C-alpha cells in the first residue's frame, strides 16, 4: 500500500521546518511593522499634545498609512554648527538629514535637534570640489568649505561605527555647502523673517567651546577624539571664492519691495 505523506513528513508540509521558518520570518516582519507603527502613533501623540483630538487622529492615521518617499530616502544624520553669514557671534547647532542625490550633490534638511518635536530650521546643499570650481564667482560667495568642520571633529555622524564615519568624512572634507536657515532659533520662538545665509567655521577659536561641549555631552561624543582620528585625512586645497566672510565683506538676504509683474487681482 502506498503511504501518503502526512504530518510526520516535515519537508512536505507548510507546517514543517521550512514552513516554520517562513512563518517565523513573516511573524518577525509583522512584529517589526507593528513596533514601527506603534512608535509612530506614540510620537504623533506626544508631538500633538494640545491639538484638537480630530487633528491628532488624522496625524496618527496619516503617519501609519502614507509613504513619505523623500523623507524615507534620507540616509545620513549629521550634527554640526553654523553661524550667520554676517555675524559670527550668532552660532547655532544644526542637525542635518541628508540624501546623496547625485554623485556630486547632497541635499539636507536641517532641524534644531533629533527629537520627535524638532523644529525645521533650514536646508543645505553640498557639492563636490569640482562642481564648486565651475560656479560663477557671485554664486561662490554663498558657499562655505567643509575642510575645518571635518578635520576639527566638530561635524559628526552620530551613531555609526567610527571606521564608517571616517570613510564618509574622507570624501566630505573637500566638499562645499550652501545653507539657509528659515528659523532664527537663537533669537525667536517663531519662524519670523526671511531665510538667512549661514556659514561654517574655518579655524580654531571661532566656535563657542561651551556650545561644542554641550553638544558633545548630550550626544555622548568627543570632538577632540574625532579630531585625532581624522588627522590622517588629507587637508584639501581650497578653491578661491568660498567663505566670503573671511575677506571682511559678506552677503546676506534682505526683503526688498518692488513692483508686481502681471495683472493685479481685482478687488
mmCIF file of C-alpha atoms in Angstrom:
data_model
loop_
_atom_site.group_PDB
_atom_site.id
_atom_site.type_symbol
_atom_site.label_atom_id
_atom_site.label_comp_id
_atom_site.label_asym_id
_atom_site.label_seq_id
_atom_site.Cartn_x
_atom_site.Cartn_y
_atom_site.Cartn_z
ATOM 1 C CA UNK A 1 0.000 0.000 0.000
ATOM 2 C CA UNK A 2 1.256 3.406 -0.881
ATOM 3 C CA UNK A 3 1.826 5.507 2.188
ATOM 4 C CA UNK A 4 0.678 9.087 1.899
ATOM 5 C CA UNK A 5 2.860 11.794 3.388
ATOM 6 C CA UNK A 6 1.270 13.304 6.440
ATOM 7 C CA UNK A 7 2.195 15.464 9.357
ATOM 8 C CA UNK A 8 5.240 13.267 10.014
ATOM 9 C CA UNK A 9 6.893 14.482 6.788
ATOM 10 C CA UNK A 10 8.347 17.873 7.770
ATOM 11 C CA UNK A 11 9.698 18.745 4.299
ATOM 12 C CA UNK A 12 6.345 18.149 2.616
ATOM 13 C CA UNK A 13 4.144 20.362 4.711
ATOM 14 C CA UNK A 14 3.845 24.070 5.202
ATOM 15 C CA UNK A 15 3.966 23.372 8.895
ATOM 16 C CA UNK A 16 7.365 21.656 8.630
ATOM 17 C CA UNK A 17 10.785 23.173 9.174
ATOM 18 C CA UNK A 18 10.812 25.432 6.116
ATOM 19 C CA UNK A 19 7.228 26.388 6.709
ATOM 20 C CA UNK A 20 8.031 27.206 10.310
ATOM 21 C CA UNK A 21 10.947 29.383 9.223
ATOM 22 C CA UNK A 22 8.706 31.180 6.764
ATOM 23 C CA UNK A 23 6.050 31.707 9.371
ATOM 24 C CA UNK A 24 8.673 32.908 11.817
ATOM 25 C CA UNK A 25 10.082 35.439 9.338
ATOM 26 C CA UNK A 26 6.599 36.650 8.496
ATOM 27 C CA UNK A 27 5.775 36.971 12.170
ATOM 28 C CA UNK A 28 9.008 38.867 12.777
ATOM 29 C CA UNK A 29 8.326 41.277 9.931
ATOM 30 C CA UNK A 30 4.771 41.780 11.154
ATOM 31 C CA UNK A 31 6.012 42.395 14.682
ATOM 32 C CA UNK A 32 8.618 44.893 13.451
ATOM 33 C CA UNK A 33 5.985 46.668 11.392
ATOM 34 C CA UNK A 34 3.737 46.756 14.420
ATOM 35 C CA UNK A 35 6.511 48.241 16.531
ATOM 36 C CA UNK A 36 7.191 50.908 13.893
ATOM 37 C CA UNK A 37 3.522 51.798 13.641
ATOM 38 C CA UNK A 38 3.309 51.869 17.415
ATOM 39 C CA UNK A 39 6.296 54.197 17.638
ATOM 40 C CA UNK A 40 4.781 56.494 15.023
ATOM 41 C CA UNK A 41 1.495 56.566 16.919
ATOM 42 C CA UNK A 42 3.245 57.341 20.220
ATOM 43 C CA UNK A 43 5.384 60.023 18.577
ATOM 44 C CA UNK A 44 2.346 61.615 16.929
ATOM 45 C CA UNK A 45 0.538 61.593 20.258
ATOM 46 C CA UNK A 46 3.489 63.210 22.033
ATOM 47 C CA UNK A 47 4.046 65.908 19.439
ATOM 48 C CA UNK A 48 0.331 66.514 19.006
ATOM 49 C CA UNK A 49 -0.367 67.350 22.632
ATOM 50 C CA UNK A 50 -2.613 70.394 22.832
ATOM 51 C CA UNK A 51 -4.038 69.913 19.335
ATOM 52 C CA UNK A 52 -7.730 69.036 18.826
ATOM 53 C CA UNK A 53 -8.429 65.309 19.007
ATOM 54 C CA UNK A 54 -9.587 65.310 15.371
ATOM 55 C CA UNK A 55 -6.229 66.626 14.186
ATOM 56 C CA UNK A 56 -4.299 64.180 16.345
ATOM 57 C CA UNK A 57 -6.292 61.245 14.946
ATOM 58 C CA UNK A 58 -5.721 62.455 11.377
ATOM 59 C CA UNK A 59 -1.988 62.823 12.042
ATOM 60 C CA UNK A 60 -1.782 59.320 13.512
ATOM 61 C CA UNK A 61 -3.673 57.819 10.557
ATOM 62 C CA UNK A 62 -1.532 59.646 8.011
ATOM 63 C CA UNK A 63 1.631 58.535 9.796
ATOM 64 C CA UNK A 64 0.563 54.904 9.551
ATOM 65 C CA UNK A 65 -0.827 54.896 6.011
ATOM 66 C CA UNK A 66 1.076 57.417 3.904
ATOM 67 C CA UNK A 67 4.507 56.824 2.364
ATOM 68 C CA UNK A 68 6.901 59.781 2.522
ATOM 69 C CA UNK A 69 9.453 58.769 -0.096
ATOM 70 C CA UNK A 70 11.757 61.832 0.091
ATOM 71 C CA UNK A 71 11.955 61.514 3.883
ATOM 72 C CA UNK A 72 12.456 57.749 3.771
ATOM 73 C CA UNK A 73 15.368 58.299 1.367
ATOM 74 C CA UNK A 74 17.250 60.489 3.844
ATOM 75 C CA UNK A 75 20.138 58.201 4.711
ATOM 76 C CA UNK A 76 22.661 60.260 6.700
ATOM 77 C CA UNK A 77 22.315 62.061 10.041
ATOM 78 C CA UNK A 78 24.935 64.743 10.654
ATOM 79 C CA UNK A 79 25.412 67.109 13.553
ATOM 80 C CA UNK A 80 27.415 70.313 13.272
ATOM 81 C CA UNK A 81 27.343 74.076 13.752
ATOM 82 C CA UNK A 82 26.611 77.138 11.634
ATOM 83 C CA UNK A 83 26.893 80.880 12.119
ATOM 84 C CA UNK A 84 25.072 83.701 10.381
ATOM 85 C CA UNK A 85 26.991 84.889 7.318
ATOM 86 C CA UNK A 86 27.083 88.466 8.612
ATOM 87 C CA UNK A 87 27.590 87.769 12.341
ATOM 88 C CA UNK A 88 29.906 85.089 13.739
ATOM 89 C CA UNK A 89 28.615 85.890 17.206
ATOM 90 C CA UNK A 90 25.320 84.182 16.340
ATOM 91 C CA UNK A 91 26.112 80.462 16.355
ATOM 92 C CA UNK A 92 23.655 77.562 16.313
ATOM 93 C CA UNK A 93 23.739 73.784 16.406
ATOM 94 C CA UNK A 94 22.381 72.147 13.259
ATOM 95 C CA UNK A 95 21.041 68.607 12.896
ATOM 96 C CA UNK A 96 21.143 67.514 9.242
ATOM 97 C CA UNK A 97 19.333 64.667 7.489
ATOM 98 C CA UNK A 98 20.765 64.156 4.006
ATOM 99 C CA UNK A 99 20.462 62.155 0.827
ATOM 100 C CA UNK A 100 23.220 61.651 -1.761
ATOM 101 C CA UNK A 101 21.012 62.843 -4.634
ATOM 102 C CA UNK A 102 23.672 62.771 -7.376
ATOM 103 C CA UNK A 103 27.308 61.736 -7.437
ATOM 104 C CA UNK A 104 28.345 65.338 -6.758
ATOM 105 C CA UNK A 105 25.296 66.671 -4.901
ATOM 106 C CA UNK A 106 23.776 66.051 -1.468
ATOM 107 C CA UNK A 107 20.645 67.733 -0.191
ATOM 108 C CA UNK A 108 19.830 68.094 3.501
ATOM 109 C CA UNK A 109 17.015 69.279 5.718
ATOM 110 C CA UNK A 110 18.112 70.849 8.989
ATOM 111 C CA UNK A 111 16.424 70.645 12.392
ATOM 112 C CA UNK A 112 17.365 72.041 15.792
ATOM 113 C CA UNK A 113 17.618 68.524 17.270
ATOM 114 C CA UNK A 114 16.997 64.832 16.603
ATOM 115 C CA UNK A 115 13.848 64.730 18.744
ATOM 116 C CA UNK A 116 10.307 63.987 17.525
ATOM 117 C CA UNK A 117 9.295 67.593 18.204
ATOM 118 C CA UNK A 118 12.351 69.103 16.485
ATOM 119 C CA UNK A 119 11.900 72.417 14.699
ATOM 120 C CA UNK A 120 12.662 72.583 10.981
ATOM 121 C CA UNK A 121 15.177 75.414 10.715
ATOM 122 C CA UNK A 122 16.812 75.223 7.289
ATOM 123 C CA UNK A 123 18.282 73.459 4.284
ATOM 124 C CA UNK A 124 21.763 72.783 2.943
ATOM 125 C CA UNK A 125 23.093 71.708 -0.436
ATOM 126 C CA UNK A 126 26.500 70.034 -0.542
ATOM 127 C CA UNK A 127 28.518 69.739 -3.745
ATOM 128 C CA UNK A 128 31.882 68.376 -4.825
ATOM 129 C CA UNK A 129 35.011 70.479 -5.197
ATOM 130 C CA UNK A 130 34.908 70.009 -8.957
ATOM 131 C CA UNK A 131 31.349 71.268 -9.228
ATOM 132 C CA UNK A 132 32.037 74.203 -6.916
ATOM 133 C CA UNK A 133 35.018 75.273 -9.017
ATOM 134 C CA UNK A 134 32.713 75.712 -12.029
ATOM 135 C CA UNK A 135 30.232 78.012 -10.272
ATOM 136 C CA UNK A 136 30.006 81.722 -11.189
ATOM 137 C CA UNK A 137 32.034 83.933 -8.877
ATOM 138 C CA UNK A 138 28.948 85.628 -7.403
ATOM 139 C CA UNK A 139 27.411 82.240 -6.658
ATOM 140 C CA UNK A 140 30.558 81.056 -4.877
ATOM 141 C CA UNK A 141 30.082 83.792 -2.273
ATOM 142 C CA UNK A 142 27.056 81.892 -0.937
ATOM 143 C CA UNK A 143 29.038 78.729 -0.204
ATOM 144 C CA UNK A 144 31.325 77.593 2.614
ATOM 145 C CA UNK A 145 34.004 74.909 2.753
ATOM 146 C CA UNK A 146 33.823 71.824 4.992
ATOM 147 C CA UNK A 147 37.554 71.254 5.454
ATOM 148 C CA UNK A 148 37.749 72.605 9.008
ATOM 149 C CA UNK A 149 34.424 71.151 10.158
ATOM 150 C CA UNK A 150 35.657 67.694 9.193
ATOM 151 C CA UNK A 151 39.282 67.975 10.321
ATOM 152 C CA UNK A 152 38.374 69.594 13.658
ATOM 153 C CA UNK A 153 35.921 66.842 14.567
ATOM 154 C CA UNK A 154 33.051 69.263 15.150
ATOM 155 C CA UNK A 155 30.998 67.791 12.300
ATOM 156 C CA UNK A 156 29.835 64.283 13.195
ATOM 157 C CA UNK A 157 27.633 61.420 12.062
ATOM 158 C CA UNK A 158 26.378 60.181 15.464
ATOM 159 C CA UNK A 159 25.603 56.529 15.952
ATOM 160 C CA UNK A 160 27.564 54.916 13.107
ATOM 161 C CA UNK A 161 30.832 52.961 13.534
ATOM 162 C CA UNK A 162 33.919 55.147 13.659
ATOM 163 C CA UNK A 163 35.510 53.439 10.643
ATOM 164 C CA UNK A 164 32.432 54.092 8.535
ATOM 165 C CA UNK A 165 32.237 57.687 9.722
ATOM 166 C CA UNK A 166 35.926 58.178 8.923
ATOM 167 C CA UNK A 167 35.431 56.934 5.359
ATOM 168 C CA UNK A 168 32.407 59.186 4.901
ATOM 169 C CA UNK A 169 34.220 62.309 6.070
ATOM 170 C CA UNK A 170 37.272 61.493 3.985
ATOM 171 C CA UNK A 171 35.032 62.222 0.998
ATOM 172 C CA UNK A 172 33.161 65.122 2.615
ATOM 173 C CA UNK A 173 36.291 67.088 3.604
ATOM 174 C CA UNK A 174 36.693 68.565 0.110
ATOM 175 C CA UNK A 175 33.031 69.488 -0.409
ATOM 176 C CA UNK A 176 31.252 72.848 -0.208
ATOM 177 C CA UNK A 177 27.868 73.743 1.272
ATOM 178 C CA UNK A 178 25.212 76.408 0.702
ATOM 179 C CA UNK A 179 22.986 76.810 3.745
ATOM 180 C CA UNK A 180 19.946 78.916 4.540
ATOM 181 C CA UNK A 181 18.206 78.882 7.905
ATOM 182 C CA UNK A 182 14.499 79.679 7.827
ATOM 183 C CA UNK A 183 14.056 79.944 11.609
ATOM 184 C CA UNK A 184 16.326 82.152 13.713
ATOM 185 C CA UNK A 185 16.103 79.904 16.760
ATOM 186 C CA UNK A 186 18.844 81.780 18.602
ATOM 187 C CA UNK A 187 16.564 84.812 18.710
ATOM 188 C CA UNK A 188 12.918 83.922 18.084
ATOM 189 C CA UNK A 189 10.447 81.262 19.204
ATOM 190 C CA UNK A 190 8.631 81.550 15.861
ATOM 191 C CA UNK A 191 9.959 81.461 12.262
ATOM 192 C CA UNK A 192 9.855 85.215 11.713
ATOM 193 C CA UNK A 193 11.502 86.949 8.800
ATOM 194 C CA UNK A 194 13.247 85.679 5.719
ATOM 195 C CA UNK A 195 15.812 82.878 5.252
ATOM 196 C CA UNK A 196 19.295 83.798 6.395
ATOM 197 C CA UNK A 197 22.539 82.721 4.746
ATOM 198 C CA UNK A 198 24.749 80.671 7.067
ATOM 199 C CA UNK A 199 28.446 79.815 7.038
ATOM 200 C CA UNK A 200 30.771 77.194 8.534
ATOM 201 C CA UNK A 201 33.814 77.643 10.766
ATOM 202 C CA UNK A 202 37.266 77.619 9.177
ATOM 203 C CA UNK A 203 39.669 77.728 12.119
ATOM 204 C CA UNK A 204 40.258 77.147 15.819
ATOM 205 C CA UNK A 205 38.908 79.716 18.257
ATOM 206 C CA UNK A 206 35.867 80.644 16.168
ATOM 207 C CA UNK A 207 33.210 78.296 17.565
ATOM 208 C CA UNK A 208 31.957 78.730 21.116
ATOM 209 C CA UNK A 209 33.616 75.921 23.147
ATOM 210 C CA UNK A 210 30.660 75.823 25.555
ATOM 211 C CA UNK A 211 28.313 75.142 22.644
ATOM 212 C CA UNK A 212 30.518 72.296 21.391
ATOM 213 C CA UNK A 213 30.939 70.882 24.887
ATOM 214 C CA UNK A 214 27.196 70.890 25.500
ATOM 215 C CA UNK A 215 26.593 69.054 22.226
ATOM 216 C CA UNK A 216 29.310 66.510 22.913
ATOM 217 C CA UNK A 217 27.969 65.805 26.384
ATOM 218 C CA UNK A 218 24.394 65.445 25.223
ATOM 219 C CA UNK A 219 25.251 63.055 22.379
ATOM 220 C CA UNK A 220 27.981 61.198 24.262
ATOM 221 C CA UNK A 221 30.682 62.054 21.698
ATOM 222 C CA UNK A 222 34.073 63.775 21.719
ATOM 223 C CA UNK A 223 35.054 66.358 19.128
ATOM 224 C CA UNK A 224 38.675 66.151 20.258
ATOM 225 C CA UNK A 225 38.730 62.383 19.788
ATOM 226 C CA UNK A 226 37.283 62.802 16.303
ATOM 227 C CA UNK A 227 39.944 65.401 15.510
ATOM 228 C CA UNK A 228 42.664 62.935 16.435
ATOM 229 C CA UNK A 229 41.064 60.124 14.449
ATOM 230 C CA UNK A 230 40.823 62.294 11.341
ATOM 231 C CA UNK A 231 44.412 63.538 11.452
ATOM 232 C CA UNK A 232 45.255 61.208 8.557
ATOM 233 C CA UNK A 233 42.581 62.716 6.290
ATOM 234 C CA UNK A 234 44.450 64.951 3.815
ATOM 235 C CA UNK A 235 43.730 68.674 4.066
ATOM 236 C CA UNK A 236 42.334 69.761 0.673
ATOM 237 C CA UNK A 237 43.455 72.826 -1.255
ATOM 238 C CA UNK A 238 40.584 75.297 -1.069
ATOM 239 C CA UNK A 239 39.024 76.685 -4.241
ATOM 240 C CA UNK A 240 39.001 80.511 -4.071
ATOM 241 C CA UNK A 241 35.601 82.138 -3.701
ATOM 242 C CA UNK A 242 34.100 80.255 -0.753
ATOM 243 C CA UNK A 243 33.938 81.554 2.836
ATOM 244 C CA UNK A 244 33.415 85.099 1.565
ATOM 245 C CA UNK A 245 33.170 86.485 5.096
ATOM 246 C CA UNK A 246 36.919 85.923 5.567
ATOM 247 C CA UNK A 247 37.560 88.956 3.329
ATOM 248 C CA UNK A 248 35.765 91.233 5.787
ATOM 249 C CA UNK A 249 32.826 91.657 3.422
ATOM 250 C CA UNK A 250 29.909 89.260 3.112
ATOM 251 C CA UNK A 251 26.419 88.864 1.676
ATOM 252 C CA UNK A 252 23.086 88.339 3.414
ATOM 253 C CA UNK A 253 19.449 88.131 2.363
ATOM 254 C CA UNK A 254 17.019 91.033 2.794
ATOM 255 C CA UNK A 255 13.468 91.969 1.840
ATOM 256 C CA UNK A 256 13.088 94.447 -0.998
ATOM 257 C CA UNK A 257 9.802 95.987 -2.104
ATOM 258 C CA UNK A 258 9.238 96.029 -5.868
ATOM 259 C CA UNK A 259 6.541 96.430 -8.474
ATOM 260 C CA UNK A 260 4.370 93.386 -9.121
ATOM 261 C CA UNK A 261 4.723 91.944 -12.636
ATOM 262 C CA UNK A 262 1.498 90.861 -14.272
ATOM 263 C CA UNK A 263 -2.140 91.765 -13.848
ATOM 264 C CA UNK A 264 -3.030 92.593 -10.219
ATOM 265 C CA UNK A 265 -6.093 90.765 -8.907
ATOM 266 C CA UNK A 266 -9.380 92.641 -8.992
ATOM 267 C CA UNK A 267 -10.722 93.767 -5.642
#
